[in-house]
Coordinates of C-alpha atoms (C1' of nucleotides) in Angstrom, one line a residue:
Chain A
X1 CA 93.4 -91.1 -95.3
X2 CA 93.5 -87.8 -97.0
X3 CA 96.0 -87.5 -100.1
X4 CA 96.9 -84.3 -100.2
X5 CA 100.6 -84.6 -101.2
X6 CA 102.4 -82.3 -103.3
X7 CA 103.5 -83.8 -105.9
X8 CA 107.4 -83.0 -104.5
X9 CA 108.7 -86.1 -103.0
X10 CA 112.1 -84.9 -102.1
X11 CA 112.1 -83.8 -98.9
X12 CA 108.5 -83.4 -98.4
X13 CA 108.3 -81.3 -95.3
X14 CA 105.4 -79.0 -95.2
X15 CA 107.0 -76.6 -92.3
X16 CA 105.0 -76.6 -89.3
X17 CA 103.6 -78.8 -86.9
X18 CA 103.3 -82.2 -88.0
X19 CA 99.9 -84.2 -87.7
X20 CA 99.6 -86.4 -85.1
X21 CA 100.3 -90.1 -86.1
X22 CA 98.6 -91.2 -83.1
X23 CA 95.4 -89.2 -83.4
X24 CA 94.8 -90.7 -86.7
X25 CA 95.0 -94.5 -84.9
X26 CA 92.7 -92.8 -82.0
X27 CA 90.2 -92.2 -84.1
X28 CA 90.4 -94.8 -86.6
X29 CA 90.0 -97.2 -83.3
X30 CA 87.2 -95.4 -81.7
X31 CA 85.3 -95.5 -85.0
X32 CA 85.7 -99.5 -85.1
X33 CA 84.5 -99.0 -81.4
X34 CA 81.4 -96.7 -81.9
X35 CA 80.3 -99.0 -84.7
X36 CA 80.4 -101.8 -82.5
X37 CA 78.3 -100.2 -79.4
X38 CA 75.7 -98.0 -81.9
X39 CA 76.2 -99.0 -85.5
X40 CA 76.0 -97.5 -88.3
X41 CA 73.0 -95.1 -88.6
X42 CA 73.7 -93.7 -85.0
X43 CA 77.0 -93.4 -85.0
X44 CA 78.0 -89.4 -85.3
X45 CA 81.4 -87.9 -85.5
X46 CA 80.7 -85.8 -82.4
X47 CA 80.8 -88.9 -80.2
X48 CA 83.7 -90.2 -82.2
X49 CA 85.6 -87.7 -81.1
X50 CA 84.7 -87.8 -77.7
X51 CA 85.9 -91.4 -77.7
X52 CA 89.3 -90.7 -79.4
X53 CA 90.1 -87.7 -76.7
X54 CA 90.1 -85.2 -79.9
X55 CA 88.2 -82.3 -81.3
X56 CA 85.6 -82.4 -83.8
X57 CA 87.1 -80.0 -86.1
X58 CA 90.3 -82.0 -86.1
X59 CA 88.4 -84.9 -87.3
X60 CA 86.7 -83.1 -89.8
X61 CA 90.3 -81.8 -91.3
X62 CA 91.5 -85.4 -92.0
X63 CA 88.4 -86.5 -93.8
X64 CA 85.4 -85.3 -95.7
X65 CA 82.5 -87.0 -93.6
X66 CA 81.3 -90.2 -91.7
X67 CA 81.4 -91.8 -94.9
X68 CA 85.3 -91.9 -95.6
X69 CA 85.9 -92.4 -92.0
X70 CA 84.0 -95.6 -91.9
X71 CA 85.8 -97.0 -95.1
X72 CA 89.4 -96.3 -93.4
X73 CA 88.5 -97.6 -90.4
X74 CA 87.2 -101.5 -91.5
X75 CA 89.5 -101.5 -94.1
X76 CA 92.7 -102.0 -91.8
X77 CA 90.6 -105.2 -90.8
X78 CA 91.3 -106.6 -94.5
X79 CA 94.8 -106.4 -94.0
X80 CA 95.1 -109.7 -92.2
X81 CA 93.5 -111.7 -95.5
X82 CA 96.2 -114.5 -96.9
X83 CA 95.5 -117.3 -98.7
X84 CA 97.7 -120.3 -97.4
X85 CA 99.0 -122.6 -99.9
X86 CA 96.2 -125.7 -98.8
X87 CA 97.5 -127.8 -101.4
X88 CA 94.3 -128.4 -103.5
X89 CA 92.1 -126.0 -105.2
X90 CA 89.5 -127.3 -103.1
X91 CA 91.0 -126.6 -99.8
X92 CA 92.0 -122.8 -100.6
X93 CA 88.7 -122.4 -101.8
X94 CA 87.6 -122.9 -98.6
X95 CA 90.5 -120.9 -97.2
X96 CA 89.1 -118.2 -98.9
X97 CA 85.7 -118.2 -97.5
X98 CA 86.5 -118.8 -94.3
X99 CA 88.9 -115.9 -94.3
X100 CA 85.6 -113.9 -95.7
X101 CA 83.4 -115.3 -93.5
X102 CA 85.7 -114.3 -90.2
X103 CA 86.0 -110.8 -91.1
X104 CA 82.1 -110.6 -91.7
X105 CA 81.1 -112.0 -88.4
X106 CA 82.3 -108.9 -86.5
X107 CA 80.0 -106.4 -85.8
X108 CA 81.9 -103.4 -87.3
X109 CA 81.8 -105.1 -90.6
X110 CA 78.5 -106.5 -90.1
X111 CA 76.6 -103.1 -90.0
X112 CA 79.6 -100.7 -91.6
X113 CA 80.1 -102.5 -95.3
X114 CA 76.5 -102.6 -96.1
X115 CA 75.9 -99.1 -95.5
X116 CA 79.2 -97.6 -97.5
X117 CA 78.2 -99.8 -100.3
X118 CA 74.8 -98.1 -100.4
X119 CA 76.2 -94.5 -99.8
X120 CA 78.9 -95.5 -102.9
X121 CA 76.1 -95.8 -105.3
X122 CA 75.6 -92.3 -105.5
X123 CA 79.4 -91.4 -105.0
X124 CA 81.8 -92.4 -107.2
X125 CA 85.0 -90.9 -105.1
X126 CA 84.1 -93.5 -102.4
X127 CA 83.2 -96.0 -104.9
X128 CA 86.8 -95.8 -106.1
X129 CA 87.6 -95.8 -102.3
X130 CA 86.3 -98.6 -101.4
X131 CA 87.8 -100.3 -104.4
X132 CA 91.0 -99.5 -104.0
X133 CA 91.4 -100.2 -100.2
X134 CA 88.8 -102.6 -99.6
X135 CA 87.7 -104.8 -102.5
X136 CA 91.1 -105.2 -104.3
X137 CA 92.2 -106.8 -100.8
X138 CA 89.7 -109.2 -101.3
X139 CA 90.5 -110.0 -105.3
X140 CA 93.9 -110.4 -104.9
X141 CA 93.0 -113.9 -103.0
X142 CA 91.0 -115.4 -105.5
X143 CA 93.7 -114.4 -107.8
X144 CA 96.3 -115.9 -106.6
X145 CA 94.1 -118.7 -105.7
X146 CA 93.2 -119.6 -109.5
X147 CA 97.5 -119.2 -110.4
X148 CA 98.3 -121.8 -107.9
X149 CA 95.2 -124.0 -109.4
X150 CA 96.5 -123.8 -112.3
X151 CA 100.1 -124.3 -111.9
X152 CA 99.2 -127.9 -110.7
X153 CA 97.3 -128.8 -113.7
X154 CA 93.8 -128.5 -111.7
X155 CA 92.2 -125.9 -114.4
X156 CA 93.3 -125.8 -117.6
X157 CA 96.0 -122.4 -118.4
X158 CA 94.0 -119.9 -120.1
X159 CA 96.0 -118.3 -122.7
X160 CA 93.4 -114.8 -123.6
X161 CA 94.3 -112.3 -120.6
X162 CA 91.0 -110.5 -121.1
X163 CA 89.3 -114.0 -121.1
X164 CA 91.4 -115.1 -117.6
X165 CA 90.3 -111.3 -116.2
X166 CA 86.2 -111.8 -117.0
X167 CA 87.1 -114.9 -115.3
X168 CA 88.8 -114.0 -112.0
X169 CA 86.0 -110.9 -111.6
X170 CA 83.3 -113.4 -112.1
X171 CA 84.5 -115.8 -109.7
X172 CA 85.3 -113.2 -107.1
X173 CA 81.7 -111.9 -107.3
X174 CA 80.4 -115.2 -106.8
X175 CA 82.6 -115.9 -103.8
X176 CA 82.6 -113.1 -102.1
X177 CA 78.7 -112.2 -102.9
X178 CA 77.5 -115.3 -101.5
X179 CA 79.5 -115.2 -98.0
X180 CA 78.0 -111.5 -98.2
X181 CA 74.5 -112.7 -99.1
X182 CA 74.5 -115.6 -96.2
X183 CA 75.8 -113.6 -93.4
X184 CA 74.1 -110.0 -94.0
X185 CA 70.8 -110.7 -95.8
X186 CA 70.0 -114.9 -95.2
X187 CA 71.5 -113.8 -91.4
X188 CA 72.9 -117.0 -90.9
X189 CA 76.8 -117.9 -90.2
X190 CA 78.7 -118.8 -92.7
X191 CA 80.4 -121.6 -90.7
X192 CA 82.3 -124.4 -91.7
X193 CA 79.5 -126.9 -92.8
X194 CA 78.7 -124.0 -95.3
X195 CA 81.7 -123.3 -96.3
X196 CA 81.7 -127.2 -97.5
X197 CA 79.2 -127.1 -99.3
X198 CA 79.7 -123.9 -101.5
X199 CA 83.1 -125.2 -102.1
X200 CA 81.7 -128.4 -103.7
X201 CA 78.9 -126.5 -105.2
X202 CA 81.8 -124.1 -106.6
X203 CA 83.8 -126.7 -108.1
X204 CA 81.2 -129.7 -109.0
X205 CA 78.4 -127.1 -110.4
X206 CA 75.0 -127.6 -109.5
X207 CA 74.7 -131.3 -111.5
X208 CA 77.4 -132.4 -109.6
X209 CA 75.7 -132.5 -106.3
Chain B
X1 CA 52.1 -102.2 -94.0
X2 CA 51.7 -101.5 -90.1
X3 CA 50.5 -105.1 -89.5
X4 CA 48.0 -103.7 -86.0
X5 CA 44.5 -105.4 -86.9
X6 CA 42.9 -106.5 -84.1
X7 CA 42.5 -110.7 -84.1
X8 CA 38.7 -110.4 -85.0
X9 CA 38.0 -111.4 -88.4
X10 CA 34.2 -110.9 -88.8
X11 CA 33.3 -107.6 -89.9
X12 CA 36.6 -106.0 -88.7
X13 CA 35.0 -102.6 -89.3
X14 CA 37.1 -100.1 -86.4
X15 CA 34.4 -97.6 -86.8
X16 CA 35.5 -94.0 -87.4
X17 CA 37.1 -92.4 -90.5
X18 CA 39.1 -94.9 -92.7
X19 CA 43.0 -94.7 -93.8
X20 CA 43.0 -93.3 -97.1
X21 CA 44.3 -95.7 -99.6
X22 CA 45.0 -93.6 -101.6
X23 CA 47.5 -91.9 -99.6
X24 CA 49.1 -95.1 -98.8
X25 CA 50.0 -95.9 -102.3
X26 CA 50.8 -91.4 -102.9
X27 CA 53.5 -91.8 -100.1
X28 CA 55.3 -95.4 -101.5
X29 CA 55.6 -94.1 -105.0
X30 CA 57.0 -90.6 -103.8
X31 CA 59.5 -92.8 -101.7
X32 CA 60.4 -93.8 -104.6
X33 CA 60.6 -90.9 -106.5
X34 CA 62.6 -89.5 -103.4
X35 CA 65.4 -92.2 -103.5
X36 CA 65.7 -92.1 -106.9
X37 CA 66.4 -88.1 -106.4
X38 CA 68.2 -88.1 -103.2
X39 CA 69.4 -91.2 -102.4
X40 CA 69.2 -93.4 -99.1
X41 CA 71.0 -90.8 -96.7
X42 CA 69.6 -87.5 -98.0
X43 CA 66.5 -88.8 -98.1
X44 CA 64.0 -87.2 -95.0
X45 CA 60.5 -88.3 -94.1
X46 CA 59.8 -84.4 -94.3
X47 CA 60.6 -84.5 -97.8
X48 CA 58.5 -87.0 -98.9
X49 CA 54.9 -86.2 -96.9
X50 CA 55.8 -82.8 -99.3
X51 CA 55.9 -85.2 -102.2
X52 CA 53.0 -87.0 -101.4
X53 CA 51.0 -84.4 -100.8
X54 CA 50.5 -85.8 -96.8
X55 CA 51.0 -84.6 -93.8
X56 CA 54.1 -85.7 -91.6
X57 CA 52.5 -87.1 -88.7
X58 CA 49.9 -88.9 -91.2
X59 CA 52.9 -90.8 -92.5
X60 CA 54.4 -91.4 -88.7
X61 CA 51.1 -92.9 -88.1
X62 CA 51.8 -95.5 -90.2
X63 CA 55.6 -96.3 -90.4
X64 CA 57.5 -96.4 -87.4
X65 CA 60.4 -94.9 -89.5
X66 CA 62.7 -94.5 -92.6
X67 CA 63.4 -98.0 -92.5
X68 CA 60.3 -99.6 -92.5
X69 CA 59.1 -97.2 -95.1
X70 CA 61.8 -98.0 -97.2
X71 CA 61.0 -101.4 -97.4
X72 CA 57.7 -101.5 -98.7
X73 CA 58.6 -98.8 -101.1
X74 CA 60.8 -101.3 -102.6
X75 CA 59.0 -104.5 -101.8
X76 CA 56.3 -104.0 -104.3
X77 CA 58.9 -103.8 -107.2
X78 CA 59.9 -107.8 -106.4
X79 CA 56.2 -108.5 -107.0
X80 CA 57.0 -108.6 -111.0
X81 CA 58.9 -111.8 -109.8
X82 CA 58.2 -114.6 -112.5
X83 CA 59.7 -117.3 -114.1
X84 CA 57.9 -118.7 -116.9
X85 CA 59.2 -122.0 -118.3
X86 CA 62.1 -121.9 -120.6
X87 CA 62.7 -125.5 -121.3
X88 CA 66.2 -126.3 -119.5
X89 CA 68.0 -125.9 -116.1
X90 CA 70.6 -123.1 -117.7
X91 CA 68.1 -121.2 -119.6
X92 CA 65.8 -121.0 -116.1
X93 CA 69.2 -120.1 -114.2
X94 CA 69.8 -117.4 -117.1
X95 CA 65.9 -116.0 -116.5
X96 CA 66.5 -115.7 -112.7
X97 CA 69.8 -114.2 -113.2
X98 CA 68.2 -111.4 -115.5
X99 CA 65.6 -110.7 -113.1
X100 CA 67.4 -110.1 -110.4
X101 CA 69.4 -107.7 -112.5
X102 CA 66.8 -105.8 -113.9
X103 CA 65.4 -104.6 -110.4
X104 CA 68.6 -104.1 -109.3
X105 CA 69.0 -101.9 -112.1
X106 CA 66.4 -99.2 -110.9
X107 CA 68.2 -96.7 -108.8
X108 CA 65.7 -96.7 -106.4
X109 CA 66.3 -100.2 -105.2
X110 CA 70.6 -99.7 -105.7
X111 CA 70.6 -97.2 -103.0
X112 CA 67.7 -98.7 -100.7
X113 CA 68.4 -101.7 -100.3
X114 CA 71.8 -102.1 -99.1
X115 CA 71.1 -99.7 -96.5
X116 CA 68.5 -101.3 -95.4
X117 CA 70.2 -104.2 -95.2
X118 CA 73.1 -102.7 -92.9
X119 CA 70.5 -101.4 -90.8
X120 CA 68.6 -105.0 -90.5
X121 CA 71.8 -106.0 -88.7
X122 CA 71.0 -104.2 -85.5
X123 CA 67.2 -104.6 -85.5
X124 CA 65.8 -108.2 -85.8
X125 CA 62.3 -106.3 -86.6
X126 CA 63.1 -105.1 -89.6
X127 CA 65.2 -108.5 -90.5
X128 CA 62.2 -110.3 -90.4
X129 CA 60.0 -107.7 -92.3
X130 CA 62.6 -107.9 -95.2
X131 CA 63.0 -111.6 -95.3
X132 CA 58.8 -111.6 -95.5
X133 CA 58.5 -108.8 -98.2
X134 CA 62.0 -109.2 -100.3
X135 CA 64.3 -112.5 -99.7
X136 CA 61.2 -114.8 -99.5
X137 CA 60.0 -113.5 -103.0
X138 CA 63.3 -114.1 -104.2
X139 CA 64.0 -117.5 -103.3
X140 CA 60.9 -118.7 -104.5
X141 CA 62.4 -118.3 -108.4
X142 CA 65.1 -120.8 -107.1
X143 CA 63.1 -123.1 -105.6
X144 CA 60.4 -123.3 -108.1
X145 CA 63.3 -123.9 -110.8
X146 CA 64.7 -126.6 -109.0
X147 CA 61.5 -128.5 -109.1
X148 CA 61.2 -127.8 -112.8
X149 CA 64.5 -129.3 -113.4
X150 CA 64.4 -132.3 -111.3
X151 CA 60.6 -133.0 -112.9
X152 CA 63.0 -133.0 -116.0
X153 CA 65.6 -135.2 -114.8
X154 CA 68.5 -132.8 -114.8
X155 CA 68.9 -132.6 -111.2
X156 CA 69.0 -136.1 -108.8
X157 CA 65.5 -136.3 -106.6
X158 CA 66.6 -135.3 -102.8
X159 CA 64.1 -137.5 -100.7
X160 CA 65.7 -135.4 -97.8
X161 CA 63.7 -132.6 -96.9
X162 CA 66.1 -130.8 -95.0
X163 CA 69.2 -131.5 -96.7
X164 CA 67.1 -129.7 -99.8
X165 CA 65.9 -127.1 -97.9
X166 CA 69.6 -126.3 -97.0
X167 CA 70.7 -126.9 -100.5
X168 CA 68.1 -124.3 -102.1
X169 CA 69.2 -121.7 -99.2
X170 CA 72.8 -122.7 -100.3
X171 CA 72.1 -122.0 -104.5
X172 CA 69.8 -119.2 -103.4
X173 CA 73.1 -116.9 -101.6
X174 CA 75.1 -117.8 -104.5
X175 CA 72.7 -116.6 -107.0
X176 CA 71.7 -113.6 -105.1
X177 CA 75.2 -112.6 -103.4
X178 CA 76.9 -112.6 -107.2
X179 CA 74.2 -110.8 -108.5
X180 CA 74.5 -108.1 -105.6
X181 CA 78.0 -108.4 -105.4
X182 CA 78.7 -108.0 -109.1
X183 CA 76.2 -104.7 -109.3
X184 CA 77.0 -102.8 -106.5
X185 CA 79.9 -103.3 -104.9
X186 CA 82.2 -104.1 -108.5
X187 CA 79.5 -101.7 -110.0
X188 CA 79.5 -103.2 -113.3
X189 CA 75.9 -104.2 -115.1
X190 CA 74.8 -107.9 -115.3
X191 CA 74.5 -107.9 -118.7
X192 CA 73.8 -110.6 -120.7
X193 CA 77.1 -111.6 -121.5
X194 CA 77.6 -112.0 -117.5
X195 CA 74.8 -114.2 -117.1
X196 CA 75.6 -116.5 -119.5
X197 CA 79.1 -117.0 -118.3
X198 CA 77.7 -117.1 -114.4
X199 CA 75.0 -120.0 -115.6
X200 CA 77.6 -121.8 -116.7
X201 CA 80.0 -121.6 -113.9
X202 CA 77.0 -122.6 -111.7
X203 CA 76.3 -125.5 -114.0
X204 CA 79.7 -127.0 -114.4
X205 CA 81.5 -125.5 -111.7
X206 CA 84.8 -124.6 -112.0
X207 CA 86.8 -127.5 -113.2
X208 CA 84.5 -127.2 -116.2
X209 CA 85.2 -124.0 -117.5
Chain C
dG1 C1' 23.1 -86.1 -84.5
dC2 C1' 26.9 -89.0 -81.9
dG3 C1' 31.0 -91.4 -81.2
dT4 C1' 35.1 -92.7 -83.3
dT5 C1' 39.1 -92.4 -85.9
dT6 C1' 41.9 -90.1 -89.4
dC7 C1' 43.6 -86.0 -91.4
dG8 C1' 46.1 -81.5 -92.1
dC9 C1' 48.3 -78.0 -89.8
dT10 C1' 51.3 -75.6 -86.5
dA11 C1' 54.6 -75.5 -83.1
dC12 C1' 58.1 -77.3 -80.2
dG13 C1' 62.5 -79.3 -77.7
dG14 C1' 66.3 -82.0 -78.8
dG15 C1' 69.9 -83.6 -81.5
dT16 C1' 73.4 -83.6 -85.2
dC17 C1' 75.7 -81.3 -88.8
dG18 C1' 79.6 -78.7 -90.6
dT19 C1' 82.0 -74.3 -90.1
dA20 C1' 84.2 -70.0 -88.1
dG21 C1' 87.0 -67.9 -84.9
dC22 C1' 90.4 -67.8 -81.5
dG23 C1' 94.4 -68.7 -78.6
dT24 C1' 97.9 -72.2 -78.0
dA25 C1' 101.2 -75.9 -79.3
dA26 C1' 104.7 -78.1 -82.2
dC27 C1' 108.1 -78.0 -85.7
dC28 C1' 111.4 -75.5 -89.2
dG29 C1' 114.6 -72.2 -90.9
dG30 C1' 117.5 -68.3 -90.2
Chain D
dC1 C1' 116.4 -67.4 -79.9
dC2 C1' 112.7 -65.9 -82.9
dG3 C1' 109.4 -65.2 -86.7
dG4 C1' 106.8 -68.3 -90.0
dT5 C1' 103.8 -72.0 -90.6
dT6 C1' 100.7 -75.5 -89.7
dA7 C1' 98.0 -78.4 -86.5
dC8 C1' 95.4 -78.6 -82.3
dG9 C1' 91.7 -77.9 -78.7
dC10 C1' 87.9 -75.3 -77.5
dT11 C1' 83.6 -72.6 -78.0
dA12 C1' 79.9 -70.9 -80.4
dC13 C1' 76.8 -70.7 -84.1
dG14 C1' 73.0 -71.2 -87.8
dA15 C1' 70.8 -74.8 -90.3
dC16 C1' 68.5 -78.8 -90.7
dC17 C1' 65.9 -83.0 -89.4
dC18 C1' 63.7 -85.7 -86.0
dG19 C1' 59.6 -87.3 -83.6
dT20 C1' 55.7 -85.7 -80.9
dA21 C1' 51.9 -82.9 -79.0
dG22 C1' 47.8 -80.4 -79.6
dC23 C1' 44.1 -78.5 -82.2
dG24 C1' 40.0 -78.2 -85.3
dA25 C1' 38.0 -80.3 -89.3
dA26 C1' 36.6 -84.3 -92.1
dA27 C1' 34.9 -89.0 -93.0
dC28 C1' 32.9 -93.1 -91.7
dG29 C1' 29.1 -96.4 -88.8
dC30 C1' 25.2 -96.3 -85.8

DNA sequence: GCGTTTCGCTACGGGTCGTAGCGTAACCGG
DNA sequence: CCGGTTACGCTACGACCCGTAGCGAAACGC
């Protein structure tokens, strides 16, 4: 979405004609659609357009390039993530994967993440982007995860809030970069089997197995 | 490498004039060169027969496209792979962990590789020819740890092959996918620092941090 | 020399990009 | 009801890149 507010929130009514709520869903739909019938690299704006019953410029006015469209449209799918209280650390461990795991077995995320990751390495704007809309989505699971942990006594309470932060990013790296890694680059499911065994590998470490 | 010899091994000579090795190697290194200028998407196949000093077609006689080229330009950097003997299970975890990091440092391989990886999800070609040239050089470290380690006694003999087999794909995402995860898409460097706390985590899991 | 294959070069049709310009539509205030 | 303002649909455009065809010249083995 484009932020363009002014920075006047009483009453914020630009005069003239409003955008279109709908258009915006239109498209963001028909990109989810397009990636699913051509992926990424041959998907083009033109045909998005065509798809959402709109003009090309009109798509153009709402955001910068194929890039920023892409990012709006998958993140919606993060939306759904919630972590279930499981009971044990070991169970919402595997909640959490599994929740990863279903929203990387579609085909618009399969072929649309990869490729805004690469383009973000040499664009910090959409870096931020996809941080903000995207990857903080994701965090805020293992977070919550490691607070309900340790409010039954299953990991010790770490006093040093730097400490607990290195912590939670480090585990959400590992987490989410190996559901990432198995589907997209080993190209195998992340099923539940898996999702078993990483849990125990998680929480055991590798001399426990 | 366009893989087309024909399946006659004695004296394979085609007859006619030879492909230049030379320009083989001129057109990887200014792929290179290119990425680490433009990027993944602003990268063009014009650009970089200018580079190499080559004609364009001589280079479409070669590679079927950007995405093929793209991977051997990068392959040859995972042939540095090595993991000398440090003594202990954690310190050979650490050396992988810094390897890893250290070519994903470049900035040719930050912007090539997770696009080509997007685009390997729509074309089971190119899958393979990354799994051959990349993962498989990869995995290797971990494998050839775990041997070391349970020569050592630090990890429990598996006497079944294919519960090993899926336990060294299983370490190898994890190891890999934070590595990945924790460069490009948190963008922050696997320093040091990071993989001695991720060695540890792997090591004792999470109920022994 | 002869056949074969590669090379450099030029040229081309086809597709996508991102923008400009125009007339029309929707919403607001007076 | 009527200007003011903004969004919309449409068309057209130059620019760029793609991938290929066709040519003559160059580099091999025989």
């Amino acid at each position: 979405m484009v932020t363009d507010m002014p920075s006047r929130p009483p009453a914020s009514r630009p005069s003239g004609r409003p955008r279109s709520a709908a258009a915006d869903t239109a498209i963001l739909e028909a990109t989810r659609a397009a990636l699913v019938d051509l992926g990424w690299s041959r998907l083009t704006l033109g045909d998005v357009a065509t798809r959402a019953g709109v003009a090309k410029t009109t798509l153009y006015r709402r955001w910068a390039g194929k890039n920023e469209l892409v990012v709006d449209a998958v993140a919606v799918l993060f939306d759904e993530l919630e972590l279930p209280d499981r009971g044990s650390l070991a169970a919402d461990v595997e909640g959490v994967v599994r929740q990863f795991a279903a929203i990387l077995d579609r085909p618009e995320t399969k072929t649309a993440l990869m490729a805004v990751v690469a383009e973000a390495t040499r664009d910090a704007p959409l870096r931020e982007r996809i941080r903000t809309s995207i990857v903080e989505r994701q965090k805020r699971l293992v977070v919550e995860g490691r607070a309900r942990a340790a409010a039954r006594g299953e990991l010790p309470d770490e006093p040093d809030a730097g400490a607990a932060g290195r912590a939670a990013d480090l585990i959400f790296d590992v987490v989410a970069g190996a559901v990432v890694h198995r589907t997209l680059v080993s190209g195998q499911p992340a099923d539940a089997e898996w999702a078993r065994a990483f849990t125990r590998l998680l929480l055991d470490g590798l001399a426990g197995v």
